XYZ file of C-alpha atoms in Angstrom:
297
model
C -8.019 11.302 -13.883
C -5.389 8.705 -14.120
C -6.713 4.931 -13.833
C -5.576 3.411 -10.776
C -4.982 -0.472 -11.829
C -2.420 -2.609 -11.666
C 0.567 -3.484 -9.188
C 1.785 -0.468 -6.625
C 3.742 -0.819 -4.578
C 3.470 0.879 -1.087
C 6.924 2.921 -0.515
C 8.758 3.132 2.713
C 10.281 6.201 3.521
C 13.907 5.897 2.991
C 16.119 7.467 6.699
C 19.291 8.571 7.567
C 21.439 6.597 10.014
C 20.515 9.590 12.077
C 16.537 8.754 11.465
C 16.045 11.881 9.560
C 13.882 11.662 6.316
C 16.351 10.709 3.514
C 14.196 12.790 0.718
C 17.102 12.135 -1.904
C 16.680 8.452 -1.351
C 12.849 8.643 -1.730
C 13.240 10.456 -5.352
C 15.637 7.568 -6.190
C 13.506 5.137 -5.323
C 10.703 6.682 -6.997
C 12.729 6.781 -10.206
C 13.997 2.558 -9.894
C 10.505 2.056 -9.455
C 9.155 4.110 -12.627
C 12.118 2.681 -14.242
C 10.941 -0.734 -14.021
C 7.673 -0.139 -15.099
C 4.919 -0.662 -12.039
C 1.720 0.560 -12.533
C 2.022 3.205 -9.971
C 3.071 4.211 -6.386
C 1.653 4.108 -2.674
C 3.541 6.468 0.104
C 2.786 7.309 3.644
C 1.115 4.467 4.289
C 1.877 1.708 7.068
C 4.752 0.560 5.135
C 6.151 4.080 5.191
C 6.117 4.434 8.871
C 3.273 6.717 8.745
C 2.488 6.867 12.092
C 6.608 7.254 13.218
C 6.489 10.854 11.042
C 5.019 14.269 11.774
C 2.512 16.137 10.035
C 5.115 18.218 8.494
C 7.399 15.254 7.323
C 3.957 13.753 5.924
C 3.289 16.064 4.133
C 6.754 16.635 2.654
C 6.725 12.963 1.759
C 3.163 13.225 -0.144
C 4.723 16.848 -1.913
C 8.388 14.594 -2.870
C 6.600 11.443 -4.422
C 4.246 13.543 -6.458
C 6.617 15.820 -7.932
C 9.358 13.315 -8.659
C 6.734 11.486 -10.379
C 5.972 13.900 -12.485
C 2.600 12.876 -13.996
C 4.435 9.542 -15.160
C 1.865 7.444 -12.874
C 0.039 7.309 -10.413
C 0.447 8.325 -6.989
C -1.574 7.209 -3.970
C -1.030 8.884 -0.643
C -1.733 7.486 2.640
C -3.600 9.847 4.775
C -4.884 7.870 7.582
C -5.199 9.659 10.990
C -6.770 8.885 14.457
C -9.644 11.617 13.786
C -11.616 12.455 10.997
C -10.667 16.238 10.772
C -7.095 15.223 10.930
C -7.948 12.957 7.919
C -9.828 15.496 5.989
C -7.088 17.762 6.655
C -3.935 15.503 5.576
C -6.380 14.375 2.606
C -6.705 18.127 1.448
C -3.432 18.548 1.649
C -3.057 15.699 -0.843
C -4.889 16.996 -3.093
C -3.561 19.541 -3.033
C 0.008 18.700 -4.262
C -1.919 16.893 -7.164
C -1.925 13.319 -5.709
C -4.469 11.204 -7.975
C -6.255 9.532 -4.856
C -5.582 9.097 -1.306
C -6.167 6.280 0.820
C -7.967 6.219 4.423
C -8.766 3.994 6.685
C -10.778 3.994 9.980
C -9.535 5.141 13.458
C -6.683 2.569 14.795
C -7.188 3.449 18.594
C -10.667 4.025 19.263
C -12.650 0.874 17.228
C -15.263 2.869 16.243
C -18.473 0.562 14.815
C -19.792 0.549 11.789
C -21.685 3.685 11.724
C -19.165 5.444 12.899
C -17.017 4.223 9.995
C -18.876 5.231 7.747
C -19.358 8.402 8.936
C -15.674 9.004 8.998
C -15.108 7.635 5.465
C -18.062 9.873 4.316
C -16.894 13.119 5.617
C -13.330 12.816 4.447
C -14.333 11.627 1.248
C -16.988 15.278 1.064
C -14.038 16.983 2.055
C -12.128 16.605 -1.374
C -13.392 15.726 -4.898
C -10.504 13.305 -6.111
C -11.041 9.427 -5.468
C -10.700 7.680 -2.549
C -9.642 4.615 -1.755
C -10.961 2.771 1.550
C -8.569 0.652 3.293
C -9.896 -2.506 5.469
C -7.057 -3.727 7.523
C -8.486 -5.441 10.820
C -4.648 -6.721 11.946
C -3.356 -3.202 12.458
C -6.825 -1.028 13.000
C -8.259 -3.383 14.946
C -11.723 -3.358 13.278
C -12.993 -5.275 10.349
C -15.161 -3.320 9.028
C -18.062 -4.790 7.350
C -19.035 -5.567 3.615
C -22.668 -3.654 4.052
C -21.043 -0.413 5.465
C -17.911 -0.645 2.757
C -20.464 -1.204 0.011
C -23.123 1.167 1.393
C -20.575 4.134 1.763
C -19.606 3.953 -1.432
C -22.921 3.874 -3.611
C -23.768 6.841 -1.353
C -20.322 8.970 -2.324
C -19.429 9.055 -5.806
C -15.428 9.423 -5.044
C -15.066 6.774 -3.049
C -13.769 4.681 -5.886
C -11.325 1.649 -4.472
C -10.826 -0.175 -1.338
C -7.841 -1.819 -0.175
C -8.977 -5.140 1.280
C -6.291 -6.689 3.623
C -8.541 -8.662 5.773
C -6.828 -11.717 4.558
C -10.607 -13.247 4.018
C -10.852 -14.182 0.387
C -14.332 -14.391 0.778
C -14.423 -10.794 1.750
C -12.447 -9.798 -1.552
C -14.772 -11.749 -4.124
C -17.982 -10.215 -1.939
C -17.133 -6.609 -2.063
C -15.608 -7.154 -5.537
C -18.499 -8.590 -7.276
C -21.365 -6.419 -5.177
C -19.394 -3.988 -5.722
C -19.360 -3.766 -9.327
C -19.672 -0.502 -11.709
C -19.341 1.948 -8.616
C -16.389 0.177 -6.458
C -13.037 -1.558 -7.508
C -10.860 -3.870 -5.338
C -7.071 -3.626 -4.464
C -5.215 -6.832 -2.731
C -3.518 -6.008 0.689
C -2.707 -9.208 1.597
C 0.482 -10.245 -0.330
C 0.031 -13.705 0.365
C -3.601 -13.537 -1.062
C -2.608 -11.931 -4.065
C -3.462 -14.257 -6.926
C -6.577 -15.243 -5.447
C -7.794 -11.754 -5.410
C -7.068 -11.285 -8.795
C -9.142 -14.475 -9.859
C -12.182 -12.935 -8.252
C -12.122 -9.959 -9.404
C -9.257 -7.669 -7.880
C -7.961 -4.824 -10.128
C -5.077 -3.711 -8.314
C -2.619 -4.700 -5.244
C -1.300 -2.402 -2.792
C 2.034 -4.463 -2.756
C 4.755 -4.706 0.032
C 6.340 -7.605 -1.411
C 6.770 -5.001 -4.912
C 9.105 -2.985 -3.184
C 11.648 -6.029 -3.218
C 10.600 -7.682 -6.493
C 8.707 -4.932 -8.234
C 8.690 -6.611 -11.627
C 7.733 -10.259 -10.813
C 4.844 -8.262 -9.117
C 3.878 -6.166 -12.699
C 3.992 -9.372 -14.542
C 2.125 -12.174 -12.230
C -0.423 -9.059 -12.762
C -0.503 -8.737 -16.311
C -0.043 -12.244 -16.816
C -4.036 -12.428 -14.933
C -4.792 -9.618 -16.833
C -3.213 -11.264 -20.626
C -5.427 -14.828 -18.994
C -1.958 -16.310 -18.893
C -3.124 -18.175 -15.619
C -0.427 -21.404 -16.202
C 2.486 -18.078 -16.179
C 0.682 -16.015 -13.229
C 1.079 -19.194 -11.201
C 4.735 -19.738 -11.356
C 5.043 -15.823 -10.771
C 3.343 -16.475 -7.858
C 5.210 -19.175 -6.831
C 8.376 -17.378 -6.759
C 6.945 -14.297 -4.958
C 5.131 -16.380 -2.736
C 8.056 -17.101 0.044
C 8.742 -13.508 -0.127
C 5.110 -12.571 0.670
C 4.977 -15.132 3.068
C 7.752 -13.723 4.646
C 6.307 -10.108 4.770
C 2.909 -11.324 6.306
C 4.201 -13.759 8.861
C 7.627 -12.291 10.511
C 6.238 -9.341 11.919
C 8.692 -6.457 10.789
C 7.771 -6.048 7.064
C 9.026 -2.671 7.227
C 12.790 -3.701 8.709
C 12.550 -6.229 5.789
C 11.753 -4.122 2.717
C 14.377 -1.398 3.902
C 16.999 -3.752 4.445
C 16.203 -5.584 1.160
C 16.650 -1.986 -0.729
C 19.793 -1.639 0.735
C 20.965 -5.029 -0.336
C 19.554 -4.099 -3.798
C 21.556 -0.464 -3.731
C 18.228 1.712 -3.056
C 17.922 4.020 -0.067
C 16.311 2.160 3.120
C 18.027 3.099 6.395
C 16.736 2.181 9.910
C 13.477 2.559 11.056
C 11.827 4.877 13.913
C 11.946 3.102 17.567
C 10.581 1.077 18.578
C 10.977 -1.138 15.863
C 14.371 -2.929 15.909
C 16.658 -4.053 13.033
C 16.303 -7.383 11.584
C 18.195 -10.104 13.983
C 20.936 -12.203 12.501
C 18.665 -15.431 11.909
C 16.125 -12.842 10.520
C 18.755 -11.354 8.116
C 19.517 -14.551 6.694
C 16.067 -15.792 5.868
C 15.444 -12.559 4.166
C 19.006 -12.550 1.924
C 17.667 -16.540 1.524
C 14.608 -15.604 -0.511
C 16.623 -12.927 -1.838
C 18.941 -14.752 -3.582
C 16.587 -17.196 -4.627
C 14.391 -14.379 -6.502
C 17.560 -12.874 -8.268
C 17.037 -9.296 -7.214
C 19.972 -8.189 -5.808
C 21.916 -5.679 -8.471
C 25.364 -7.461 -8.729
């Protein structure tokens, strides 16, 4: 069982101008980002337009990212779905192409409550017998789901092993994180939270931002990890804008796809409805882009 620490970050999934799957592109964007060292890799989750693909092109995705990998790290696959047997079922199916955890969140449509949460993490989690990684993300699920029922859940099933915390409530992060201790570890999802997540406690982060700037991510994270705190903080001051940018504009996916292209990696357009990046939106992006020096000359 590969250890899952350290700075992912979560892939798009690259598309033709005719909004096919560009599976070449993902491979080669796999390899840049193996190439530069990152701890390991997240696909088909929001940032990969998970919920623009079908089953079949989800599961092709999940199949892709683990054998270009290769064993070299680790891969996480998104395999969040509206019902809990559709859940179990894309999370067997990841297992089954020999991802090293998947990631699940709770229904986006129907706000269960708590209970029924924690039924739905339980039963997927049964389903399969490689870790699990719990994703709290109340801006797109609609549901912040609480501390008891994340921590409760996971004494109860020994698999469930990580949570992605984007609640954007640092509070939330140093709770679970420190309760949580010796039976659950804690991922950032909130780029624009993610040195304070480290500094209570956070081994991981589930990074958007690392798709544009993969190594300033790696190293504001080993610089926590190395107690370089003076260095992490001006890593995080350059990566901050960038973050900033990712959590506030609203169309973090058009931005990291457009920023690969700009950097020579496969992006392409995304799935209607969402729209490509407007001209005043272009330039803010190639703004913080130039300031970060990541753009291959």
């Amino acid at each position: 069982m590969k250890q899952l620490e350290g700075a992912f970050p979560v892939l798009i999934t690259p598309m033709t101008q005719d909004f096919e799957v560009d599976y070449e592109g993902l491979k080669k964007n796999i390899e840049y980002f193996i190439d530069v060292g990152v701890a390991g890799i997240a696909v088909n989750g929001s940032t990969g337009e998970f919920v623009s693909l079908t089953k079949e092109e989800r599961y092709k995705v999940a199949e892709v990212a683990v054998e270009q990998v290769n064993g070299r790290i680790p891969v996480v696959v998104g395999t969040a779905a509206e019902t809990t047997q559709d859940a179990i079922e894309y999370t067997k199916q990841a297992e089954a192409v020999g991802a090293d955890a998947a990631l699940i969140i709770n229904s986006y449509y129907a706000h269960p409550k708590d209970e029924e949460i924690y039924e739905h993490f339980k039963a997927v989690a049964n389903a399969v017998t490689f870790p699990i990684m719990l994703y709290n993300n109340p801006f797109t699920s609609g549901i912040n789901i609480g501390t008891e029922t994340i921590l409760d859940v996971a004494r109860e099933v020994e698999n469930i092993t990580h949570i992605k915390e984007s609640s954007g409530d640092i509070s939330k992060v140093r709770d679970i994180t420190r309760q949580g201790k010796g039976f659950l570890k804690t991922f950032c999802g909130a780029d624009d939270l993610a040195l304070e997540s480290f500094l209570v406690g956070a081994t991981g982060w589930i990074s958007v931002a690392a798709n544009i700037a993969p190594r300033l991510a790696t190293d504001l994270y080993n610089s926590v990890k190395e107690n370089k705190i003076e260095k992490a903080w001006e890593l995080y001051d350059k990566i901050l804008p960038l973050c900033n940018l990712l959590e506030g504009e609203g169309k973090p996916v058009q931005i990291v796809k457009r920023a690969m292209e700009l950097q020579g990696l496969a992006g392409g357009p995304s799935r209607k409805p969402r729209l490509p990046l407007t001209e005043a939106e272009e330039a803010k992006l190639q703004g913080i882009l130039s300031s970060l020096e990541t753009i291959q000359q």
